[in-house]
C-alpha positions in Angstrom: 117.8 193.3 134.6 117.7 190.5 132.1 116.4 187.3 133.5 117.4 183.7 133.1 117.2 183.8 129.4 116.1 186.5 127.0 115.0 183.7 124.7 115.1 180.2 125.8 113.0 179.2 122.8 113.2 175.4 122.9 110.6 175.3 120.3 111.4 178.5 118.5 114.4 180.7 117.8 112.4 183.9 118.3 114.1 186.4 120.5 112.4 188.2 123.3 108.9 187.0 122.5 106.7 189.5 124.3 103.3 189.0 125.9 100.9 190.4 123.3 97.4 191.7 123.6 95.0 189.5 121.7 93.1 191.7 119.2 89.4 191.6 118.6 88.6 188.4 116.8 88.4 188.7 113.0 86.2 186.5 110.8 87.3 182.9 110.8 89.6 182.2 107.9 90.9 178.8 106.7 94.6 178.8 106.1 95.0 175.2 104.8 94.5 174.4 101.2 93.0 170.9 100.4 92.8 169.6 103.9 90.2 167.0 102.9 92.1 165.2 100.1 89.0 164.5 98.1 90.7 164.2 94.7 94.4 165.0 95.2 97.2 165.5 97.7 98.4 168.8 96.2 99.9 171.1 97.6 101.1 168.8 100.4 104.7 167.5 100.3 106.5 164.5 101.8 110.1 164.1 102.7 112.3 162.1 100.2 112.1 158.9 102.3 108.3 158.9 102.6 106.0 157.6 99.9 102.7 159.5 100.1 99.5 159.4 98.1 95.8 159.5 98.0 93.9 156.6 99.5 90.2 156.5 100.1 90.0 160.3 100.4 92.9 160.5 102.8 96.6 161.3 102.5 98.4 158.1 103.4 102.2 157.9 103.9 104.4 154.9 104.1 107.1 155.7 106.7 110.4 153.9 106.7 111.8 152.2 109.9 115.2 152.9 111.3 115.0 156.6 111.6 116.2 158.4 114.8 114.3 161.7 115.1 110.8 162.8 114.6 111.8 165.1 111.8 113.6 162.4 109.8 110.3 161.6 108.0 107.5 164.1 107.5 104.6 165.4 105.4 103.4 169.0 105.4 102.1 172.1 103.7 104.1 175.3 103.3 103.2 179.0 102.5 100.7 179.2 105.4 99.9 182.8 106.6 99.9 183.6 110.3 99.1 186.9 112.0 100.8 187.9 115.2 98.5 187.8 118.2 95.7 186.0 116.4 94.3 182.7 117.7 94.1 179.7 115.5 92.5 176.3 115.8 94.5 173.4 114.3 92.5 170.2 113.8 93.0 167.0 112.0 92.1 163.3 111.9 94.9 160.7 111.8 95.5 157.0 112.4 98.4 154.7 112.1 99.1 151.0 111.2 100.2 149.5 113.4 98.5 151.7 116.0 100.0 153.6 119.0 102.6 155.5 117.0 103.4 159.1 118.2 103.2 161.8 115.6 104.5 165.3 116.1 102.2 167.9 114.6 103.8 171.4 114.3 103.0 174.9 113.1 106.3 176.6 112.3 108.5 178.3 109.8 109.1 176.6 106.5 112.5 178.1 105.9 115.7 178.3 108.1 115.9 178.5 111.1 112.7 176.4 111.0 111.2 177.9 114.2 108.3 176.0 115.7 105.5 178.1 117.2 103.1 175.3 118.2 103.4 171.6 118.6 101.6 168.6 119.9 102.5 164.9 119.9 99.4 162.7 120.2 99.8 158.9 120.4 97.5 157.7 117.6 94.5 155.6 118.6 95.4 155.8 122.3 94.5 159.5 122.4 91.8 159.1 119.7 91.8 159.7 116.0 90.4 163.3 115.9 92.5 166.2 117.3 91.9 169.9 117.9 94.0 172.5 119.6 94.0 176.3 119.9 97.1 178.5 120.0 98.1 182.1 119.5 100.6 183.0 116.8 103.7 184.9 118.1 104.6 186.2 114.6 103.5 187.6 111.3 104.5 185.4 108.4 103.5 184.2 105.0 106.1 181.4 105.2 104.4 179.2 107.8 104.2 175.5 107.7 101.9 172.8 109.0 103.9 169.6 109.3 103.4 166.1 110.6 106.8 164.6 111.8 106.7 160.8 111.6 110.2 159.6 112.2 111.8 157.8 115.2 110.3 154.3 114.7 112.5 151.2 114.4 109.9 149.6 112.2 108.1 150.9 109.1 104.5 152.0 109.5 101.7 153.7 107.6 100.2 157.1 108.5 96.9 158.4 107.2 95.7 162.0 107.5 92.4 163.7 106.8 90.3 166.8 107.6 93.3 169.1 108.3 92.3 172.6 109.2 94.1 175.7 110.4 91.3 178.2 111.2 92.3 181.8 112.0 90.2 184.3 113.9 88.8 181.7 116.3 88.1 182.7 119.9 90.8 181.5 122.3 89.7 178.5 124.4 89.1 179.4 128.0 91.6 177.8 130.3 90.3 176.9 133.8 92.8 175.0 135.9 91.5 172.4 138.2 92.5 173.8 141.6 90.8 171.1 143.7 89.6 171.7 147.2 89.5 175.3 148.5 91.5 174.4 151.6 95.2 174.8 150.5 97.8 173.0 152.5 101.4 171.7 152.3 100.5 168.4 150.7 103.7 166.7 152.0 104.3 167.3 155.7 104.5 169.8 158.5 107.2 169.5 161.2 105.8 168.4 164.6 107.5 171.4 166.3 107.2 173.7 163.4 104.6 176.2 162.0 101.5 174.8 160.5 99.4 177.1 158.3 96.9 176.7 155.6 94.8 179.0 153.3 91.1 178.8 152.6 89.7 180.3 149.5 86.2 181.5 150.3 83.7 184.3 149.7 83.0 184.5 153.4 84.1 187.7 155.1 83.6 186.5 158.7 85.7 183.9 160.5 84.8 180.3 159.9 85.4 177.1 162.0 88.0 174.6 161.0 88.7 171.0 162.1 91.8 168.9 161.8 91.1 165.2 161.2 93.5 162.3 161.5 93.6 159.4 159.0 90.8 157.7 160.8 88.5 160.7 160.4 88.6 161.7 164.1 88.7 165.4 164.9 92.0 166.1 166.8 92.0 169.9 166.8 89.6 172.8 166.1 89.9 176.5 165.6 88.7 179.6 163.7 90.0 181.0 160.4 91.4 184.5 160.1 89.9 186.5 157.2 92.6 188.1 155.1 90.6 189.8 152.3 91.7 189.7 148.7 95.1 188.2 148.0 96.7 190.4 145.3 98.9 187.6 144.0 95.9 185.5 143.1 92.8 187.7 143.1 91.2 185.3 145.6 89.4 186.2 148.8 91.1 184.1 151.4 91.3 183.2 155.1 94.3 181.8 157.0 94.3 178.8 159.3 96.9 178.2 162.0 97.0 174.7 163.6 100.6 174.9 164.9 99.5 174.0 168.4 98.9 170.4 167.3 102.3 168.6 167.4 101.4 164.9 167.2 103.1 162.9 164.5 101.0 161.0 162.0 100.0 160.4 158.4 97.0 161.2 156.3 95.7 164.3 158.2 93.2 166.6 156.5 91.8 170.1 157.3 88.1 170.7 156.9 86.6 174.2 156.6 83.7 175.9 154.8 82.5 172.5 153.6 85.8 171.7 151.9 88.3 169.0 152.8 92.0 169.6 152.0 94.3 167.1 150.3 96.0 164.9 152.9 99.3 165.6 154.6 101.6 164.2 157.2 103.0 165.7 160.4 106.6 164.4 160.7 110.1 164.8 159.5 110.9 161.8 157.3 109.5 163.4 154.1 112.1 166.1 154.3 115.0 163.7 154.8 113.7 162.0 151.6 113.2 165.3 149.7 116.7 166.6 150.6 118.1 163.5 149.1 115.9 163.4 146.0 116.6 167.0 145.2 120.3 166.3 145.2 119.9 163.0 143.3 118.3 165.1 140.5 121.8 165.9 139.2 123.0 162.4 138.3 120.4 162.1 135.6 121.3 165.6 134.3 124.9 164.4 133.7 126.4 164.9 130.3 129.1 162.6 128.9 128.1 159.6 131.0 125.7 156.7 130.5 123.0 156.8 133.3 122.7 153.5 135.0 119.3 152.1 135.3 120.2 150.1 138.4 121.0 153.4 140.1 117.9 155.2 138.7 115.3 152.7 137.6 113.4 154.0 134.7 116.0 156.7 133.9 118.8 154.7 132.3 120.0 156.2 129.0 123.1 156.2 126.8 125.8 158.8 127.4 125.2 162.1 125.6 127.6 164.2 123.6 130.6 161.8 123.7 131.1 161.8 120.0 129.1 158.6 119.2 126.9 159.1 116.2 124.6 160.9 115.7 126.3 163.2 118.4 129.1 165.4 117.2 130.3 165.3 120.8 131.8 167.6 123.4 135.3 166.1 123.4 136.6 168.3 120.6 134.4 171.4 120.3 135.2 174.4 118.1 134.2 178.0 118.8 131.5 179.9 117.0 132.9 181.2 113.7 135.3 184.1 114.4 135.5 183.6 118.1 138.7 181.4 118.4 140.9 179.1 116.3 141.3 176.3 118.9 139.1 173.4 120.1 138.4 172.2 123.6 137.4 169.1 125.4 134.4 170.3 127.4 132.8 167.0 128.0 131.0 166.2 131.2 129.1 168.6 133.4 125.3 168.8 133.9 122.8 169.7 131.2 121.6 173.0 132.4 117.8 172.5 132.0 115.5 170.7 129.6 117.8 171.3 126.7 121.3 170.1 125.9 123.2 173.3 126.7 125.8 173.8 129.4 126.4 177.3 130.8 129.2 178.5 133.1 127.1 181.3 134.8 124.2 179.0 135.7 126.6 176.2 136.5 128.4 178.5 138.9 125.5 179.5 141.0 124.3 175.9 141.1 127.7 174.6 142.3 127.9 177.4 144.9 124.5 176.7 146.4 125.1 172.9 146.6 128.6 173.4 148.1 127.1 175.9 150.5 124.5 173.3 151.5 127.4 171.0 152.3 129.4 173.8 154.0 126.4 174.8 156.2 126.3 171.3 157.6 129.9 171.8 158.8 129.3 175.1 160.6 125.6 175.6 161.5 124.2 174.9 164.9 121.6 172.5 163.4 123.8 171.3 160.6 124.0 167.5 160.1 127.4 166.8 158.7 126.5 163.3 157.6 123.5 164.3 155.6 125.3 163.8 152.2 127.9 161.4 153.4 129.4 158.7 151.1 126.6 156.4 149.9 123.6 158.6 150.4 122.9 159.6 146.8 123.4 156.2 145.0 125.8 157.5 142.3 128.7 155.7 140.6 131.2 157.3 142.9 129.4 156.1 146.1 131.8 154.0 148.2 134.9 156.1 147.5 135.0 157.6 151.0 134.1 161.1 149.7 130.8 162.7 150.6 128.4 162.0 147.8 127.3 165.6 147.3 131.0 166.6 146.8 131.3 163.7 144.2 128.2 164.9 142.4 129.3 168.5 142.3 132.8 167.5 141.1 131.2 166.3 137.9 130.2 169.9 137.1 133.3 171.5 138.6 135.5 169.4 136.2 133.5 170.7 133.3 133.7 174.3 134.5 137.5 174.1 134.7 137.6 172.8 131.1 135.8 176.0 130.0 138.8 178.1 130.9 140.7 179.6 127.9 144.1 177.8 127.6 147.4 179.6 128.2 148.9 181.2 125.1 145.5 182.1 123.6 143.8 185.5 123.5 141.9 186.1 126.8 143.8 183.2 128.5 142.4 182.4 131.9 138.9 183.7 131.1 136.0 181.3 130.8 133.8 180.6 127.8 130.3 181.7 128.6 128.6 178.5 127.4 128.6 175.5 125.0 125.5 174.2 123.2 124.0 173.2 119.9 124.3 175.4 116.8 120.5 175.5 116.5 117.5 174.6 118.7 116.4 171.0 118.7 112.8 169.8 119.2 111.2 167.6 121.8 111.5 164.8 122.7 115.2 164.1 122.1 117.6 162.0 124.2 121.0 163.6 124.6 122.6 160.7 122.8 120.4 161.4 119.8 121.3 165.1 119.4 122.8 165.5 115.9 123.6 169.2 116.1 127.0 170.8 115.8 128.3 171.9 119.2 130.0 175.3 119.6 131.9 177.3 122.3 130.6 180.8 122.8 132.9 183.8 123.6 134.5 184.2 127.0 132.8 186.7 129.3 133.8 188.5 132.5 130.7 187.1 134.3 131.6 183.5 133.4 135.2 184.0 134.4 134.2 185.4 137.8 131.7 182.5 138.4 134.6 180.1 137.7 136.9 182.0 140.1 134.3 182.0 142.9 133.3 178.4 142.8 136.8 177.1 142.1 138.0 179.0 145.2 135.1 177.6 147.3 135.8 174.1 146.0 139.5 174.5 147.0 138.7 174.7 150.7 136.0 172.0 150.7 137.7 169.3 148.7 141.1 169.7 150.3 140.5 167.0 153.0 139.5 164.5 150.2 141.7 165.4 147.2 144.4 167.9 147.9 145.7 167.8 144.3 142.3 168.7 142.9 141.9 171.4 145.5 145.2 172.9 144.5 144.3 172.8 140.8 141.0 174.5 141.6 142.6 177.3 143.5 145.2 177.8 140.8 142.3 178.1 138.2 140.5 180.5 140.5 143.5 182.7 140.8 144.1 182.7 137.1 140.4 183.5 136.4 140.5 186.4 138.9 143.6 187.9 137.2 142.0 187.5 133.8 138.8 189.2 135.0 140.7 192.1 136.4 142.5 192.5 133.1 139.2 192.2 131.1 136.5 193.6 133.5 133.8 194.5 130.9 133.5 191.6 128.4 129.8 190.8 128.3 127.6 188.2 126.8 125.6 189.2 123.7 122.0 189.4 124.8 121.0 188.3 121.2 123.1 185.1 121.4 120.0 182.9 122.0 120.0 180.5 119.1 120.4 176.9 120.1 120.8 177.9 123.8 119.9 180.5 126.3 121.8 183.9 126.2 122.3 184.4 129.9 123.3 188.1 129.4 124.6 190.0 132.4 126.2 193.5 132.0 126.4 194.2 135.7 129.3 192.2 137.1 130.2 194.2 140.2 128.4 191.5 142.2 130.4 188.7 140.6 133.7 190.5 141.4 132.5 190.9 145.0 131.5 187.2 145.1 134.8 185.9 143.6 136.9 188.1 145.9 134.9 186.8 148.9 135.4 183.2 148.1 139.1 183.7 147.4 139.5 185.5 150.7 137.6 182.8 152.7 139.8 180.1 151.2 143.2 181.9 151.2 142.9 184.6 153.9 144.9 186.9 151.7 144.8 190.6 152.5 144.3 191.7 148.9 141.0 189.9 148.6 139.9 191.1 152.0 140.6 194.7 150.9 138.7 194.2 147.7 135.7 192.8 149.6 135.7 195.7 152.1 136.1 198.5 149.5 133.5 197.1 147.1 130.3 199.2 147.0 128.4 195.9 146.9 129.7 195.1 150.4 127.5 197.7 152.1 124.7 197.8 149.5 121.2 196.6 150.2 121.2 193.4 148.2 118.2 191.5 149.6 115.5 192.6 147.2 112.0 191.2 146.7 113.0 188.8 143.9 115.9 187.2 145.8 119.2 186.1 144.4 119.9 184.0 141.3 122.5 183.5 138.5 122.4 187.2 137.5 122.3 188.6 141.1 125.2 186.9 143.0 126.0 189.4 145.7 124.1 187.4 148.2 126.3 184.4 147.6 129.2 186.4 148.9 127.3 188.0 151.8 125.9 184.7 153.1 129.3 183.0 153.0 131.1 185.9 154.6 128.5 185.8 157.3 128.8 182.1 158.1 132.1 180.7 157.0 134.7 181.3 159.8 137.1 184.1 158.9 139.0 187.1 160.4 137.3 189.6 158.1 137.2 193.0 159.9 133.6 194.2 160.2 132.2 190.7 160.0 129.5 191.5 162.6 128.1 194.1 160.3 128.0 191.6 157.5 126.0 189.2 159.7 123.7 192.1 160.7 123.0 192.8 157.1 121.9 189.2 156.5 119.6 189.4 159.5 118.1 192.7 158.2 117.4 191.1 154.9 115.8 188.2 156.7 113.6 190.6 158.6 112.3 192.0 155.3 111.5 188.6 154.0 109.9 187.5 157.2 107.7 190.7 157.2 106.6 189.9 153.6 105.8 186.3 154.6 103.7 187.4 157.6 101.8 189.9 155.4 101.1 187.4 152.6 97.8 185.5 152.8 99.6 182.4 151.4 102.5 182.8 153.8 105.4 183.2 151.3 108.3 185.6 151.5 107.9 186.8 147.9 106.0 189.9 146.8 107.5 191.2 143.5 106.4 194.6 142.2 102.8 194.5 140.9 102.8 190.8 141.7 104.7 190.1 138.4 106.1 186.7 139.1 109.6 186.2 137.6 110.9 183.4 135.5 111.8 180.6 138.0 109.8 182.2 140.8 109.7 179.0 142.9 113.5 179.1 143.3 113.4 182.8 144.1 110.9 182.0 146.9 113.2 179.3 148.2 116.3 181.5 148.0 114.5 184.1 150.1 114.0 181.3 152.6 117.8 180.6 152.5 118.3 184.1 153.8 115.9 183.5 156.7 117.6 180.1 157.4 121.0 181.8 157.5 119.6 184.5 159.9 118.6 181.6 162.1 122.0 180.1 161.9 123.5 183.5 162.9 121.1 184.4 165.7 119.4 181.2 166.9 116.1 183.1 166.8 113.2 180.7 166.1 111.2 183.2 164.1 113.7 182.9 161.2 113.7 179.1 161.5 109.9 179.1 161.3 109.9 181.5 158.3 112.2 179.3 156.3 110.3 176.2 157.2 106.9 177.8 156.4 108.2 178.9 153.0 108.3 175.2 151.9 104.5 175.1 152.3 104.0 177.3 149.2 106.3 175.1 147.0 104.5 171.9 148.2 100.9 172.9 147.6 99.8 175.8 149.8 99.3 178.1 146.8 96.5 179.4 144.5 96.7 176.5 142.1 96.8 173.8 144.9 99.7 172.1 143.2 103.1 170.9 144.5 105.8 172.3 142.3 108.1 169.3 143.2 107.5 166.2 141.1 106.5 163.2 143.2 105.7 165.2 146.3 102.1 165.7 147.2 98.8 164.3 145.9 99.0 166.6 142.9 102.4 167.7 141.7 104.1 169.0 138.5 104.7 166.1 136.2 105.2 167.6 132.7 108.2 169.9 133.1 109.8 171.1 129.9 112.5 168.6 129.0 113.7 166.7 126.0 114.3 163.5 127.8 111.8 163.6 130.7 109.1 163.8 128.1 106.5 161.2 128.9 103.8 163.7 127.9 105.1 163.4 124.3 106.4 159.9 124.2 105.1 157.2 126.6 108.4 155.4 126.3 110.1 158.2 128.2 109.8 159.1 131.9 108.4 162.1 133.7 111.1 164.0 135.6 112.4 162.2 138.7 110.9 162.7 142.1 112.4 165.8 143.6 112.5 167.9 140.4 111.4 171.5 140.9 109.3 173.3 138.3 110.1 177.0 137.7 106.5 177.9 138.5 104.4 181.0 137.9 106.0 183.5 135.4 103.9 186.6 134.6 105.7 187.2 131.3 104.4 183.8 129.8 106.9 183.9 127.0 106.1 180.6 125.3 103.2 180.2 122.8 101.3 177.6 124.8 101.2 179.8 127.9 100.3 182.8 125.8 97.4 180.9 124.3 96.0 179.8 127.7 97.1 182.3 130.3 96.5 185.8 128.8 95.7 188.2 131.6 96.8 185.8 134.3 97.4 187.2 137.8 100.6 186.3 139.7 100.2 182.7 141.0 97.9 181.7 138.1 100.6 182.3 135.4 101.5 178.6 135.3 100.5 175.5 133.4 101.9 172.0 133.9 102.6 171.3 130.3 105.9 170.2 128.6 105.5 172.9 126.0 105.3 175.7 128.5 109.0 176.3 128.8 108.6 179.8 130.4 106.5 178.5 133.4 107.3 174.8 133.7 111.0 174.2 133.0 113.5 172.5 135.3 117.0 173.8 135.8 120.1 172.9 137.8 120.1 176.2 139.7 116.4 175.9 140.7 116.9 172.5 142.1 119.9 173.7 144.0 117.7 176.1 145.9 115.3 173.2 146.6 118.1 170.9 147.9 119.4 173.6 150.2 116.1 174.5 151.8 114.9 170.9 152.0 118.2 170.0 153.8 117.7 172.9 156.3 114.1 171.9 157.0 115.2 168.2 157.5 117.9 169.4 159.9 115.2 171.1 162.1 113.5 167.7 162.7 
């Protein structure tokens, strides 16, 4: 099945870039002509607004002020040859006057669509004046370009360049991640009454003693490790540690074993209260069409994006792609899907469902806390309106999804456009308000239409106590979408439609039909929807596979809601039993896994966005606990959070701001501090996609060739295949964090 994107090439427009085997290294060959500028600057070029020339054996360029984007001013060289799968070292010396300017150095295509295959953005003088990087070319071309993009400064400045080299045939640089101490723990917190497990990486084959120390260094518990042998997901020999018998609250605990001391952690509940809030607060700064207030998110304030203020072309009057339709729609608002500026109905749908289900669980579950996302908890502009803040936040996306419905009187009326995004990919960094690209609506699809039907129906029952008019409008839209999908059951997204935005192709929509029918039944109680649910082959299928559910596998959304939302559905007990059976499978996987996670894909090939799949498997166990009250499911869901927060082969928390060492450089155009010190890192509570065995991006390919499972990850803004952020991934984090917080 196609995953999240066949080609989310935020730096390139290459489709389906495959992991290639690096050939035996050839002789080193220089690809740059006249990189030393001894007597001339030929064959280097400069953009029309840049004055460049020879100065003391360097190419020096006077760059105008007042430009917006990096590419608004540039120097470069074209007709560079690259060989697919070959490693290259790009090196250069550069300085600026005044100092501290950021320059974007790229290797890419010199003709349309101007794909970028490698880029770095050093801050001159701050990061030194000599630079060297190694990457692997994903293409064969004789039309390559080495460019230095210099725009984006309010004031004019002078850039000087020397000793430029692009050397082919070099050996790839070995990449050795710093994994820290060999005792791997949840770096945030363990629940006092919950499971407490850790993993020790060691060559020892016999059991070893461990000690738990408090913040004062006093030993408060002791025990012995359990040897587990080689962990196939990491290639490491490991032992497990279980200190669950210790239940005293406190901060700054460490585990000591085999001469190693873990990173510190707490025993308590407050961290999960905070994380459940932060994970939900992520969405406010993802909003499109609204200025983000710095008083609500200090350090994250920015102008509104895509509201038609130059250089934006805006989302208030968007045309279709050529030949798709002859109307225009106001599709402003909603959340930016990921680290780019696209908005997608299929990914918006599963995100809305998971957040609304987080809220709905609190209404029905035995440990649900109905006030967790009450009015005022998320510090958003709507706080204080007497509506739960989570419903207010999700409403921002729901309103956008409703706008994506094809108007009455048009062909395919009632269906939903699959997505809206830029005509071409943009580079990094780029604030939403600075995006100059033309925006386009992409064709309607059955999958998008059923996503709209499902979440609009779900919204109708949850918003009714607060806004009956909106609830009625949502239900009407859901009914219309359902009818349109029944009339057009096989309209699919083009898997090659990945220029300027992700393709999100899905040609198997039986699960979306099942999901939409389930939500319509749970909201309306109508027999026709109950009949559709009960006769669907998906209703009795085994849907809880090793990868878990996501935007392209939505049957679990229906099954989980049918099992937990009160209804009179005949055979509901069997539905609940199927969820428990799925949870048993994930619990068995967790117990067998040396790192204690309910995730074991075939051949340990971790999928794109693996962290959220791990968390969604925890959702199934959490739901089984809500159904049965059996503590083993509760403990399985709680323990799953350990992996995400640091108990993993890389000893990193995949949630920004949580743990001593956490992901900081997720792929994003506006959380881009790694490229521009004036921009922030992602906000606390942002989930990285995590290990991805397919390593589709050039940076990952240059550093992670041959990686095993958990090691297929790098915390770098250029690694969009292992280190992106998305709205659906954070929804999984918000849901599991809320569940764990409720167990406190």
